[in-house]
Short mmCIF file of C-alpha atoms in Angstrom, two decimals:
data_model
loop_
_atom_site.label_atom_id
_atom_site.label_comp_id
_atom_site.label_asym_id
_atom_site.label_seq_id
_atom_site.Cartn_x
_atom_site.Cartn_y
_atom_site.Cartn_z
CA MET X 1 43.83 -85.75 11.84
CA SER X 2 45.03 -89.34 11.22
CA ARG X 3 48.56 -90.57 11.51
CA ILE X 4 50.64 -90.66 8.30
CA ARG X 5 53.36 -92.86 6.91
CA ARG X 6 54.05 -90.98 3.70
CA LEU X 7 54.26 -87.22 3.13
CA ASN X 8 51.61 -87.34 0.27
CA GLU X 9 48.99 -88.01 2.93
CA ILE X 10 49.41 -84.47 4.24
CA PRO X 11 46.49 -82.27 2.90
CA ARG X 12 47.27 -79.50 0.41
CA GLU X 13 45.39 -76.61 1.96
CA GLU X 14 47.75 -74.14 3.67
CA LEU X 15 46.71 -71.96 6.64
CA PHE X 16 49.95 -70.07 6.68
CA THR X 17 50.59 -68.10 3.54
CA SER X 18 53.58 -66.96 1.55
CA GLY X 19 54.70 -63.32 1.53
CA HIS X 20 55.96 -63.28 5.19
CA SER X 21 59.36 -61.70 5.92
CA LEU X 22 61.10 -64.61 7.65
CA CYS X 23 64.65 -65.04 6.41
CA ALA X 24 65.46 -67.27 3.45
CA GLY X 25 66.06 -70.82 4.79
CA CYS X 26 64.23 -70.25 8.06
CA GLY X 27 63.36 -73.39 9.94
CA ILE X 28 60.16 -72.06 11.53
CA PRO X 29 57.55 -72.25 8.72
CA PRO X 30 57.89 -75.98 7.99
CA MET X 31 56.74 -76.58 11.63
CA VAL X 32 53.97 -73.85 11.62
CA LYS X 33 52.51 -75.12 8.37
CA MET X 34 52.40 -78.62 9.63
CA ALA X 35 50.97 -77.70 13.09
CA LEU X 36 48.11 -75.77 11.51
CA LYS X 37 47.27 -78.67 9.20
CA ALA X 38 47.72 -81.60 11.67
CA ILE X 39 45.68 -80.00 14.41
CA ASP X 40 42.20 -80.25 12.94
CA GLY X 41 39.10 -78.25 13.64
CA ASP X 42 38.79 -74.63 14.81
CA LYS X 43 41.88 -73.17 16.33
CA VAL X 44 43.25 -69.97 17.78
CA VAL X 45 46.92 -69.11 17.57
CA VAL X 46 48.57 -67.17 20.43
CA ASN X 47 51.97 -65.85 19.44
CA ALA X 48 54.60 -64.59 21.89
CA THR X 49 56.88 -61.83 20.63
CA CYS X 50 59.42 -63.60 18.51
CA CYS X 51 60.82 -63.92 14.93
CA LEU X 52 57.61 -65.62 13.87
CA GLU X 53 55.43 -62.84 15.15
CA VAL X 54 57.30 -59.85 13.84
CA ALA X 55 57.99 -61.31 10.44
CA THR X 56 54.43 -62.70 9.71
CA THR X 57 52.36 -59.63 10.84
CA LEU X 58 54.00 -56.59 9.37
CA TYR X 59 51.23 -54.10 9.38
CA PRO X 60 48.89 -54.08 7.48
CA HIS X 61 49.72 -57.53 6.26
CA THR X 62 49.32 -60.89 7.95
CA SER X 63 50.30 -64.43 6.88
CA TRP X 64 47.74 -66.14 9.05
CA LEU X 65 44.43 -67.65 7.93
CA VAL X 66 43.45 -68.54 11.48
CA PRO X 67 42.54 -66.23 14.40
CA TRP X 68 45.72 -64.90 15.80
CA VAL X 69 46.54 -62.89 18.92
CA HIS X 70 49.60 -60.83 19.69
CA ASN X 71 51.44 -61.06 22.98
CA ALA X 72 54.35 -59.63 24.81
CA PHE X 73 57.37 -61.92 25.38
CA GLU X 74 56.40 -62.92 28.84
CA ASN X 75 52.70 -63.69 28.79
CA ALA X 76 51.95 -66.05 25.85
CA ALA X 77 50.91 -68.94 28.16
CA ALA X 78 48.96 -66.56 30.36
CA THR X 79 46.99 -65.31 27.41
CA ALA X 80 46.32 -68.80 26.28
CA SER X 81 45.05 -69.65 29.83
CA GLY X 82 42.71 -66.64 29.62
CA ILE X 83 41.40 -67.62 26.18
CA GLU X 84 40.82 -71.22 27.35
CA SER X 85 38.95 -70.04 30.52
CA ALA X 86 36.82 -67.60 28.47
CA MET X 87 35.91 -70.39 26.04
CA LYS X 88 34.89 -72.62 28.92
CA VAL X 89 32.61 -69.95 30.40
CA LEU X 90 31.03 -69.23 27.04
CA LEU X 91 30.40 -72.94 26.47
CA ARG X 92 28.64 -73.12 29.78
CA LYS X 93 26.61 -69.95 29.69
CA ARG X 94 25.51 -69.65 26.09
CA ASP X 95 26.14 -71.24 22.77
CA GLY X 96 29.94 -71.18 22.70
CA LYS X 97 32.22 -72.89 20.24
CA LYS X 98 34.94 -75.28 21.15
CA TYR X 99 38.28 -74.62 19.62
CA LYS X 100 41.91 -75.55 20.08
CA ILE X 101 44.54 -73.16 21.42
CA ILE X 102 48.06 -73.28 19.93
CA VAL X 103 50.83 -71.10 21.31
CA PHE X 104 54.01 -70.44 19.45
CA GLY X 105 56.97 -68.94 21.34
CA GLY X 106 60.70 -68.64 20.63
CA ASP X 107 63.29 -69.81 22.95
CA GLY X 108 63.87 -66.41 24.50
CA GLY X 109 60.17 -66.07 25.24
CA THR X 110 59.98 -69.58 26.61
CA PHE X 111 63.30 -70.41 28.33
CA ASP X 112 63.88 -67.01 29.85
CA ILE X 113 61.16 -64.34 29.75
CA GLY X 114 57.98 -66.34 29.54
CA LEU X 115 59.04 -69.23 31.82
CA GLN X 116 57.00 -68.26 34.84
CA SER X 117 53.75 -67.79 32.91
CA LEU X 118 54.38 -71.10 31.17
CA SER X 119 54.99 -72.80 34.45
CA GLY X 120 51.81 -71.34 35.84
CA ALA X 121 49.67 -72.40 32.91
CA LEU X 122 51.14 -75.94 33.01
CA GLU X 123 50.45 -76.15 36.71
CA ARG X 124 46.87 -74.98 36.41
CA GLY X 125 46.36 -77.59 33.69
CA HIS X 126 44.80 -75.52 30.93
CA ASN X 127 43.92 -77.34 27.70
CA PHE X 128 46.29 -75.95 25.24
CA LEU X 129 49.38 -76.78 23.13
CA TYR X 130 52.57 -74.83 23.70
CA VAL X 131 55.21 -75.11 20.93
CA CYS X 132 58.56 -73.60 21.77
CA TYR X 133 60.58 -73.22 18.60
CA ASP X 134 64.15 -73.13 19.68
CA ASN X 135 66.63 -71.32 17.39
CA GLU X 136 69.00 -71.09 20.31
CA ALA X 137 69.39 -67.29 20.76
CA TYR X 138 67.34 -64.09 20.56
CA MET X 139 67.56 -64.02 16.75
CA ASN X 140 64.93 -61.35 16.15
CA THR X 141 66.63 -58.70 18.24
CA GLY X 142 70.13 -59.38 16.97
CA ILE X 143 71.46 -62.83 18.05
CA GLN X 144 71.85 -62.28 21.79
CA ARG X 145 72.54 -65.37 23.99
CA SER X 146 69.50 -66.95 25.69
CA GLY X 147 68.96 -69.91 28.10
CA GLY X 148 68.66 -72.04 24.98
CA THR X 149 72.07 -71.23 23.51
CA PRO X 150 74.30 -74.22 23.61
CA LEU X 151 77.76 -74.37 25.13
CA GLY X 152 80.46 -72.76 22.98
CA ALA X 153 78.18 -70.92 20.56
CA ALA X 154 79.26 -67.48 19.58
CA THR X 155 76.52 -64.88 19.82
CA THR X 156 76.69 -61.05 19.89
CA THR X 157 76.63 -61.03 23.68
CA SER X 158 78.88 -64.11 24.06
CA PRO X 159 81.41 -63.45 21.20
CA ALA X 160 84.23 -66.02 20.85
CA GLY X 161 87.61 -64.49 21.35
CA ARG X 162 90.50 -64.32 23.76
CA VAL X 163 88.31 -63.99 26.85
CA ILE X 164 85.64 -66.62 26.32
CA PRO X 165 85.21 -69.43 23.77
CA GLY X 166 81.63 -68.54 22.98
CA LYS X 167 78.89 -69.13 25.55
CA PRO X 168 80.56 -70.65 28.67
CA GLU X 169 77.41 -72.33 30.05
CA ASN X 170 75.36 -75.35 28.93
CA LYS X 171 71.91 -75.20 27.45
CA LYS X 172 69.04 -75.22 29.93
CA ASN X 173 67.14 -78.45 29.80
CA LEU X 174 63.67 -77.04 29.15
CA MET X 175 61.97 -80.47 28.64
CA ASP X 176 62.97 -81.54 32.12
CA ILE X 177 61.44 -78.43 33.59
CA VAL X 178 58.20 -79.13 31.69
CA ILE X 179 58.12 -82.83 32.63
CA ALA X 180 58.55 -81.77 36.25
CA HIS X 181 54.99 -80.38 35.92
CA ARG X 182 53.80 -83.88 35.04
CA VAL X 183 52.11 -82.69 31.90
CA PRO X 184 50.07 -85.35 30.04
CA TYR X 185 52.14 -85.09 26.89
CA ALA X 186 55.44 -83.49 25.98
CA ALA X 187 57.68 -84.17 23.02
CA THR X 188 60.65 -82.89 21.08
CA ILE X 189 60.26 -82.47 17.34
CA ASN X 190 62.72 -81.93 14.56
CA PRO X 191 62.13 -80.74 10.91
CA ALA X 192 64.45 -83.49 9.50
CA TYR X 193 61.88 -86.10 10.59
CA PRO X 194 58.61 -84.65 9.18
CA THR X 195 56.42 -87.80 9.56
CA ASP X 196 57.37 -88.09 13.23
CA MET X 197 56.58 -84.42 13.66
CA TRP X 198 53.20 -84.80 11.94
CA ASN X 199 52.25 -87.79 14.01
CA LYS X 200 53.12 -85.97 17.21
CA PHE X 201 50.85 -83.04 16.23
CA ALA X 202 48.06 -85.40 15.25
CA LYS X 203 48.38 -87.13 18.73
CA ALA X 204 48.31 -83.66 20.39
CA SER X 205 45.19 -82.84 18.46
CA GLU X 206 43.53 -85.93 19.85
CA PHE X 207 44.57 -85.04 23.35
CA LEU X 208 43.21 -81.54 22.94
CA ASP X 209 39.85 -83.08 21.79
CA LYS X 210 39.71 -85.08 24.99
CA ASN X 211 40.56 -81.99 27.12
CA GLU X 212 43.83 -83.68 28.15
CA GLY X 213 46.04 -80.59 28.11
CA PRO X 214 48.39 -78.96 28.54
CA ILE X 215 50.76 -80.30 25.92
CA PHE X 216 54.29 -79.05 25.29
CA PHE X 217 56.44 -79.41 22.18
CA HIS X 218 60.04 -78.40 21.91
CA TYR X 219 60.95 -77.82 18.23
CA TYR X 220 64.55 -77.54 16.89
CA SER X 221 64.43 -74.50 14.57
CA PRO X 222 67.50 -74.03 12.44
CA CYS X 223 68.47 -70.38 11.85
CA PRO X 224 70.92 -69.71 8.97
CA VAL X 225 71.44 -66.03 9.87
CA GLY X 226 72.14 -66.55 13.61
CA TRP X 227 74.06 -69.76 13.18
CA ARG X 228 76.13 -68.22 10.45
CA MET X 229 75.57 -71.06 7.85
CA ASP X 230 74.45 -71.40 4.29
CA THR X 231 70.67 -71.01 3.96
CA SER X 232 70.34 -74.41 2.13
CA LEU X 233 71.81 -76.21 5.17
CA SER X 234 68.92 -75.70 7.62
CA ILE X 235 67.45 -79.15 7.46
CA GLU X 236 70.92 -80.75 7.16
CA ALA X 237 71.92 -79.11 10.48
CA ALA X 238 68.71 -80.37 12.06
CA ARG X 239 69.44 -83.88 10.85
CA LEU X 240 73.01 -83.76 12.17
CA ALA X 241 71.75 -82.56 15.54
CA VAL X 242 69.73 -85.66 15.92
CA GLN X 243 72.38 -88.03 14.40
CA THR X 244 75.11 -86.73 16.74
CA ARG X 245 72.71 -87.33 19.70
CA LEU X 246 72.78 -83.60 20.51
CA TRP X 247 69.00 -83.37 20.00
CA PRO X 248 67.23 -86.55 21.11
CA VAL X 249 63.81 -86.94 19.52
CA TYR X 250 61.57 -88.36 22.27
CA GLU X 251 58.15 -88.08 23.75
CA VAL X 252 56.66 -88.35 27.26
CA ASP X 253 53.21 -89.67 27.11
CA HIS X 254 51.56 -89.59 30.54
CA GLY X 255 54.99 -90.31 32.16
CA LYS X 256 56.19 -92.88 29.71
CA ILE X 257 59.32 -91.86 27.84
CA VAL X 258 59.85 -93.21 24.39
CA ILE X 259 62.89 -92.37 22.25
CA ASN X 260 61.30 -92.06 18.73
CA ILE X 261 64.61 -91.80 16.81
CA ARG X 262 67.09 -94.37 18.08
CA VAL X 263 70.67 -93.25 17.20
CA ASN X 264 72.77 -96.41 17.47
CA LYS X 265 75.82 -95.08 15.68
CA PRO X 266 76.18 -91.42 16.48
CA LYS X 267 78.19 -89.20 14.15
CA PRO X 268 81.03 -87.18 15.62
CA ILE X 269 79.86 -83.92 16.90
CA GLU X 270 82.51 -82.08 14.81
CA GLU X 271 80.38 -82.79 11.70
CA TYR X 272 77.60 -80.70 13.27
CA LEU X 273 80.00 -78.00 14.49
CA LYS X 274 81.88 -77.40 11.26
CA ILE X 275 78.96 -76.33 9.06
CA GLN X 276 78.03 -73.51 11.47
CA GLY X 277 79.94 -70.30 11.77
CA ARG X 278 78.95 -69.84 15.39
CA PHE X 279 80.97 -72.99 16.31
CA ARG X 280 83.86 -72.40 13.95
CA HIS X 281 86.23 -71.34 16.78
CA LEU X 282 85.67 -74.60 18.59
CA LEU X 283 87.62 -76.49 15.89
CA LYS X 284 90.77 -74.62 16.82
CA PRO X 285 93.22 -76.66 19.04
CA GLU X 286 93.02 -74.24 22.00
CA ASN X 287 89.26 -74.87 22.35
CA LYS X 288 89.57 -78.62 22.43
CA GLU X 289 88.48 -78.63 26.07
CA VAL X 290 85.13 -77.01 25.24
CA VAL X 291 84.37 -79.71 22.58
CA GLU X 292 85.19 -82.36 25.19
CA ARG X 293 82.78 -80.69 27.60
CA LEU X 294 80.14 -80.67 25.01
CA LYS X 295 80.73 -84.40 24.20
CA ARG X 296 80.44 -85.29 27.93
CA TYR X 297 77.22 -83.25 28.10
CA ILE X 298 75.76 -85.07 25.08
CA GLU X 299 76.76 -88.48 26.40
CA SER X 300 75.40 -87.94 29.88
CA ASN X 301 72.16 -86.56 28.49
CA TRP X 302 71.65 -89.52 26.17
CA ASN X 303 72.55 -92.14 28.83
CA ARG X 304 70.20 -90.56 31.28
CA LEU X 305 67.38 -90.64 28.67
CA LEU X 306 68.03 -94.24 27.96
CA LYS X 307 67.77 -95.12 31.65
CA LEU X 308 64.52 -93.06 32.02
CA ALA X 309 63.12 -94.86 28.89
CA GLU X 310 63.85 -98.26 30.62
CA LEU X 311 61.98 -97.26 33.73
CA GLY X 312 58.68 -97.51 31.84
CA SER X 313 56.87 -94.73 33.63
CA ILE X 314 58.42 -91.79 35.48
CA TYR X 315 55.17 -90.37 36.93
CA MET W 1 46.56 -53.62 -4.96
CA SER W 2 48.20 -52.68 -1.71
CA SER W 3 46.07 -52.89 1.50
CA TRP W 4 47.90 -50.06 3.12
CA PRO W 5 45.31 -47.46 4.30
CA VAL W 6 45.62 -44.00 2.71
CA LYS W 7 44.12 -42.01 5.61
CA TRP W 8 44.09 -42.79 9.30
CA GLU W 9 40.27 -42.68 9.27
CA GLU W 10 40.37 -45.71 7.06
CA LEU W 11 42.12 -47.83 9.70
CA PRO W 12 39.93 -50.48 11.28
CA ILE W 13 39.19 -49.89 15.02
CA GLY W 14 42.01 -51.28 17.12
CA GLY W 15 44.31 -51.52 14.11
CA VAL W 16 43.21 -55.11 13.53
CA VAL W 17 44.04 -56.64 10.17
CA ASP W 18 40.70 -57.84 8.74
CA LYS W 19 42.06 -59.45 5.61
CA PRO W 20 43.55 -62.77 6.70
CA GLY W 21 46.47 -64.04 4.60
CA ASN W 22 46.92 -60.66 2.81
CA SER W 23 50.70 -60.97 2.97
CA LEU W 24 50.31 -62.68 -0.41
CA GLU W 25 50.51 -59.10 -1.76
CA VAL W 26 54.18 -59.08 -0.67
CA LYS W 27 56.15 -60.70 -3.51
CA THR W 28 59.16 -62.00 -1.71
CA GLY W 29 60.63 -63.44 -4.89
CA SER W 30 62.62 -60.19 -5.34
CA TRP W 31 64.89 -61.35 -2.46
CA ARG W 32 66.30 -64.14 -4.61
CA ALA W 33 69.84 -64.40 -5.96
CA LEU W 34 69.70 -68.08 -6.99
CA LYS W 35 66.63 -69.76 -8.46
CA PRO W 36 65.66 -73.38 -8.16
CA VAL W 37 64.97 -75.24 -11.48
CA ILE W 38 63.22 -78.56 -11.21
CA ASP W 39 63.98 -81.50 -13.62
CA LEU W 40 60.68 -83.37 -13.48
CA ASP W 41 62.24 -86.43 -15.20
CA LYS W 42 64.19 -87.05 -11.95
CA CYS W 43 61.27 -86.18 -9.57
CA ILE W 44 60.03 -89.14 -7.52
CA LYS W 45 57.12 -87.25 -5.93
CA CYS W 46 58.58 -87.64 -2.41
CA LEU W 47 57.29 -84.11 -1.64
CA LEU W 48 60.13 -83.27 0.74
CA CYS W 49 60.67 -79.95 -0.99
CA TRP W 50 56.95 -79.14 -0.57
CA VAL W 51 57.14 -79.85 3.21
CA TYR W 52 60.40 -77.97 3.81
CA CYS W 53 59.87 -74.83 1.69
CA PRO W 54 59.63 -71.98 4.24
CA ASP W 55 57.76 -69.76 1.68
CA ASN W 56 55.13 -72.18 0.30
CA ALA W 57 56.87 -71.56 -2.96
CA ILE W 58 56.70 -75.18 -3.98
CA ILE W 59 53.36 -75.86 -5.71
CA ARG W 60 52.12 -79.38 -5.30
CA ARG W 61 50.29 -80.29 -8.55
CA ASP W 62 47.25 -82.66 -8.64
CA ASP W 63 49.47 -85.45 -9.85
CA ASP W 64 51.95 -84.78 -6.85
CA TYR W 65 54.69 -83.44 -9.14
CA VAL W 66 56.03 -80.11 -8.00
CA GLU W 67 56.52 -76.66 -9.49
CA VAL W 68 58.27 -73.51 -8.17
CA ASP W 69 56.25 -70.31 -7.51
CA TYR W 70 58.88 -67.68 -8.38
CA GLU W 71 56.68 -64.92 -7.05
CA TYR W 72 57.48 -66.03 -3.44
CA CYS W 73 60.72 -68.15 -3.65
CA LYS W 74 63.49 -66.46 -1.69
CA GLY W 75 66.05 -68.84 -3.18
CA CYS W 76 67.28 -70.42 0.07
CA GLY W 77 68.14 -73.66 -1.68
CA ILE W 78 66.74 -76.04 0.92
CA CYS W 79 64.74 -77.86 -1.79
CA ALA W 80 67.84 -78.42 -3.95
CA HIS W 81 69.92 -79.62 -0.96
CA GLU W 82 67.26 -82.00 0.41
CA CYS W 83 66.10 -83.44 -2.90
CA PRO W 84 66.99 -87.22 -2.65
CA THR W 85 67.41 -87.47 -6.49
CA LYS W 86 69.09 -84.13 -6.99
CA ALA W 87 66.30 -83.10 -9.37
CA ILE W 88 66.62 -79.46 -8.37
CA ASP W 89 69.41 -77.14 -9.56
CA MET W 90 70.13 -73.71 -8.17
CA VAL W 91 70.96 -71.42 -11.11
CA GLU W 92 71.93 -67.81 -11.10
CA GLU W 93 69.05 -65.37 -11.37
CA GLY W 94 69.11 -63.55 -14.73
CA GLY W 95 71.29 -66.26 -16.30
CA GLU W 96 70.13 -68.95 -18.73
#
């Protein structure tokens, strides 16, 4: 698919239908709809166990109009590797068909449980696109903390109270782990910047055509239920995450880091925290230290990214 | 109407679902408490609501104006919040 400048250039035809049971205001479908449209040609979707899987394939219904395969939490990338290898053998031995493989996994299935199979698949260099949609906890099983949960967020296994002020640890930097595999293309995407998201998927589609995989996308997926906020604020939260520099939107194209959304005047992080119930306790005076820690983390992360972008190429 | 098999013998082998996209039978509009109402006089055809709607409940017409599909709209209100011209109002279901 070609790059776009305006949203009316996006084709009408949907490959992901209505009637799924994802919560009202869920941030996942805007990305899935766009991925299936922007990645042209035949495709196979591999789905790790996650919100998206359990809510779109309630037996005997399915919301998918593309071939789709179920997986356990830990082996989505391994299944994708197998499908890709089988496709290559069929292409060589008889009249096979070339198609593109897209994996969708949640943050629990990517940051924690499926990390080793993802690492293996990235290292072996299979030609596929892995999209981790990050709603920052195990939402589908009841909002337990994951490696993707940010510092200070209250979850059911890191409840804010007298003992701890929400999750005491910082978020794992998954993009750095992926970049360490020297993948051809990796990027972060955000629903508040749909044209940027589309163009990255279109670029990924071109790379898949040229067998230049693996490709990794890290998607910021707002979750009104788990983040304890109003359903209408999903995209607003995503936008604030970028504008407070908490979620830098950047890409790594063959080692060259480009920051796609330059945030010159960041908004105070409190604006992002105050709309979400999971961070409400951080605004109390006794938790000021946690907010300061979060601010230091954001600043160091952003400055490090700026320096890496100046380097030109990091591998 | 429902594709739920009556007897186990009717299940496809392996329990595969052989009707792609049949979740369209599930009318999620019954989840809704507030419903979006679009004022087309204010619509500037930016299509943000169409891109953001998690339920494909915004129908993009041939002329790029939009309509709401109340069979599937869950009433989350993202469209009303994101609309740059505030052309979408959330009104209480059953009101009027």
